[in-house]
Amino acid sequence: MALYVHKYGGSSVADAGKIVNVARRIADVYDAGSQVVTVVSAMGDTTDELIDLARTVSDEPDPRELDLLLSTGELVSITLLSMALRNLGYDAISLSGPQAGIRTDNAYGRARISQVDPERLRHELANGRLVIVAGFQGLTPDEDITTLGRGGSDTTAVALAAVLNADRCDIYTDVEGIYTADPRVVPQAAKLSEVGYGEMLELAAAGAKMHPRSIELGAVYNVPIYVASSFSDAAGTLIHQSPDDEQMEDRIKVTGIAYQTNVAKVTVCGVADKPGVAAALFEPLASSGVSVDTIVQNTSADRTTTDISFTVTTDDLPRALREMSSLQDAVGAQQVINDPTLASVSIVGSGMQNTPGYASRMFRILADGGINIDMITTSEIRISCIISQEQAQEAVRLLHRGFELDDDG
Amino acid sequence: MALYVHKYGGSSVADAGKIVNVARRIADVYDAGSQVVTVVSAMGDTTDELIDLARTVSDEPDPRELDLLLSTGELVSITLLSMALRNLGYDAISLSGPQAGIRTDNAYGRARISQVDPERLRHELANGRLVIVAGFQGLTPDEDITTLGRGGSDTTAVALAAVLNADRCDIYTDVEGIYTADPRVVPQAAKLSEVGYGEMLELAAAGAKMHPRSIELGAVYNVPIYVASSFSDAAGTLIHQSPDDEQMEDRIKVTGIAYQTNVAKVTVCGVADKPGVAAALFEPLASSGVSVDTIVQNTSADRTTTDISFTVTTDDLPRALREMSSLQDAVGAQQVINDPTLASVSIVGSGMQNTPGYASRMFRILADGGINIDMITTSEIRISCIISQEQAQEAVRLLHRGFELDDDG
C-alpha cells in the first residue's frame, strides 16, 4: 500500500471551512487505497497572534516559554482536523510533535530534529488510522517543547516521510508550485514541473517559499517532494533527484531567480589581520544562534588591519550587533558599522560556478539597470549579489528577462 | 523553607493585566522567603471557547481529540504567567501537566490522577525557581493527554501539595471563601473561617464552588487547603482536619446549605424485582463514565416488578438515556422516563444522620414553603432533597433562615 505524507500550511487550515476541505482531500486519498500521514501548521496567523500575546506580558519573552506557548497553535489545528475527519466517518488520530516521536536539540525557536522515533506512528497506521501530526514542534532530551522556526512544518513533514520511507511528501500551500521567480514580482515567471534538490535548496535559501532544511533532509534521504496548491488541482512541482544533479557539466542553465529582502550587513572595521580573528568573531555568533550568510574580508592598504563584513537577517541584527560590540575590544576593532537596508538577488542553476560567463552576464544586467552591487557570493549552483533593498524587485525582473526565463506564452 | 502550592482560576488570569497581578502576588510570597508552586487554569472563558471551536468541525467531538485541544488553554496561561514573572526579574519555569509528572487513567474529559512523579518539580524547586504548572491536565500510560473535568485544576493543586508535602495549598478564586450558602442566593450567608474536609466535601459535591476530588485528596493526604480571593487580601476559609471531624457526636450543627441545579432524574419502570437488576443497569453506566448520584427503588403494589429512579447531571442525561434504552429489553423494563428540570438542596453538618430531628426539620421548612420533595438521600453529614429546579434558590433561602444561619450582624 502506498504511503504519503501530506503537509498543509496555515493558510490552508485558516478556518473551520478550510479544515473540513482539507479533511475531504485526505479522505479522498485514503479512499483511493493509500495510507496518509498529514502534518499541519497552526491556523492562519495564530503563531503571530501568540507572539503578540506574549509581548503583552514581557518585552523579551523567554525562548523556552515562548516555544511552549507557540506549540499550542498546532495542537489546535491537528485536533480540529482529526475531529473533522471523524465527523466524515474516518478513523483519525492527532499526535503532538512529542507524541509523533519528534526529538530535537534544545535551540529554542530554531531547534533541529535530532531523531524521529516512528513507533507510535507505525502503530496508528497499522490500525488503519489517518494520522494527523503537529508540525513545527518537537521534544528535547529534557522533555521540554521546542519549535523548529518559521516554515518548520515542512521539515517535520519531510522528516516523517524519510523515517516512514513514504512514497512521496506532498507540501500543499497557497501557491501552485515553484516558479522561475516570485510571480508577484515577475508576472512572466513560469512554473517548474520538476527541479533538483540542489537547485531548490538555493531557491529556498535565497527567498522561495520553502524551509531550506526540509529540502536538505529530502536530498539526504532521497524523499520526492511535491509542492502544489491546497486550493486547486493544478499540477505542482516535483522536487527530486533529477538527472541534472548527477550530470551537471552537461547541462548548464539558469533555473530561476531568487531574492530575499530582509538582509543586513555588519562591518567590523580595522581588526588585526592575523590568524584567529575570524574564528573569534564567528564562533560566538554561531553559539548565540545567529545565522551568518555572506562573509567578505577586505585587507586594508597597509596590510596590517582588515575589514570583515558579513550579512545576517534583519531579525538577527540586534543580536549580532550585541555580540560584536562585546567582542570589539578583544579583536582590537576600530568600529562596528551596519546597514539594515539590503537585499540579495540570486541566479540559480546547475553548474553555475564552472561557467564564468553567467556571473559576468549577471553583473552586466544589474549594471545596465543602474543597480549597484555591494557584495557577491557564489556556490556550485548559485550566484548572489547583495544590493539595496529598494532595488530588489527591479533586479529580479531584469535578471528574469535577461536570462530568458520570461514566459511569453 | 516553607513550600506553598497556589492555584489561580480562569477569572484570576483572564487578561494580561490580571496575569501580571498574579505574578506580583507570587513574587511577594517568594520575597518573603518561601518556595511556591503555582497551578493555573486557562484564561477566562478559553475552555468554553475551545469547545465551541471543536463544534464548528464536529457535532460530537471525539473525547481524546477534545482533551488534547482543551489542554492548550492551560499551556497559554502558564507560559504567559512564567514570562510575566521573568519580566519582573524572577526565575520562573512553566511545566505542562505531563512535564509536572501528572499521570492519569484514560477517562478522557474526566480523568483521575493515578500518580504524580515529582522529580522534575523537585529539581526546578531545588534550582530556586518559581514553578508554574498547567492545571486540569495529565498524561495516560499511552502518552495521550487527558483533562480532569471541570474544576480539575483544584485537584491538580492539592495533588501537587500532597506529593511535595507542601505546608498549605491556597486556592485563589473570585470569591472570598466558603460560605454557609451561596451569597448570590442568600445575602445573609456568612463566611466560614474554617471547615472540616468532610463537611466541605458535602458542600462541594452538592454545589459549592470547589472540585470534590480536590477535597477528597486533601482529606486523604491531610493537606490544609485555604480558599481566598485573588483580588483582595480579605481572610478566606481554611479547610483542614478540624476537631469536629473526630468528635462528631459531641458537636452537631448545620454548617451550610448547598444546592445544585443541573439535576436530571431517570426512572426505569416495571423491571423485574429480582437480584442482579440493579447491577445490570448501573455497571454499564459506570463503565461509560456516567456519575450516578441519588438512587431510589420503589417496589410496586404486586411486588413482582419495581421502578428504579436515579439522578445524573443534565450533561450526562443523553448518555444515561442511551445506555438505558439499549438495556431496556435485557432487564424487561416497561419504559424509561426522565425529568431534566430538577435540583438538589442539601443541609450539611457534622453528625446529621444520627440526629433524626434535622431531617424532619428540613422537610417541614420545605413543606411550609410549598416546595415538593421528589427524592431524599442522606449521608453521615448531609441530607439532600431533590426538588424542582425553579424552586431551588427559594429552598436554599428558606433552609438558611430556618436553620438560623442568616448573618444578621
mmCIF file of C-alpha atoms in Angstrom, chain A residues 366-367 369-375 385-388 391:
data_model
loop_
_atom_site.group_PDB
_atom_site.id
_atom_site.type_symbol
_atom_site.label_atom_id
_atom_site.label_comp_id
_atom_site.label_asym_id
_atom_site.label_seq_id
_atom_site.Cartn_x
_atom_site.Cartn_y
_atom_site.Cartn_z
ATOM 1 C CA LEU A 366 22.441 44.684 -12.984
ATOM 2 C CA ALA A 367 24.852 47.413 -14.095
ATOM 3 C CA GLY A 369 19.754 48.588 -14.781
ATOM 4 C CA GLY A 370 21.659 51.099 -12.646
ATOM 5 C CA ILE A 371 21.843 48.662 -9.699
ATOM 6 C CA ASN A 372 24.971 48.808 -7.565
ATOM 7 C CA ILE A 373 26.415 45.535 -6.206
ATOM 8 C CA ASP A 374 27.609 45.656 -2.597
ATOM 9 C CA MET A 375 28.832 42.064 -2.076
ATOM 10 C CA CYS A 385 24.566 39.741 -5.201
ATOM 11 C CA ILE A 386 23.847 41.940 -2.198
ATOM 12 C CA ILE A 387 22.124 45.118 -3.407
ATOM 13 C CA SER A 388 19.925 47.812 -1.890
ATOM 14 C CA GLN A 391 16.084 47.865 -5.999
#
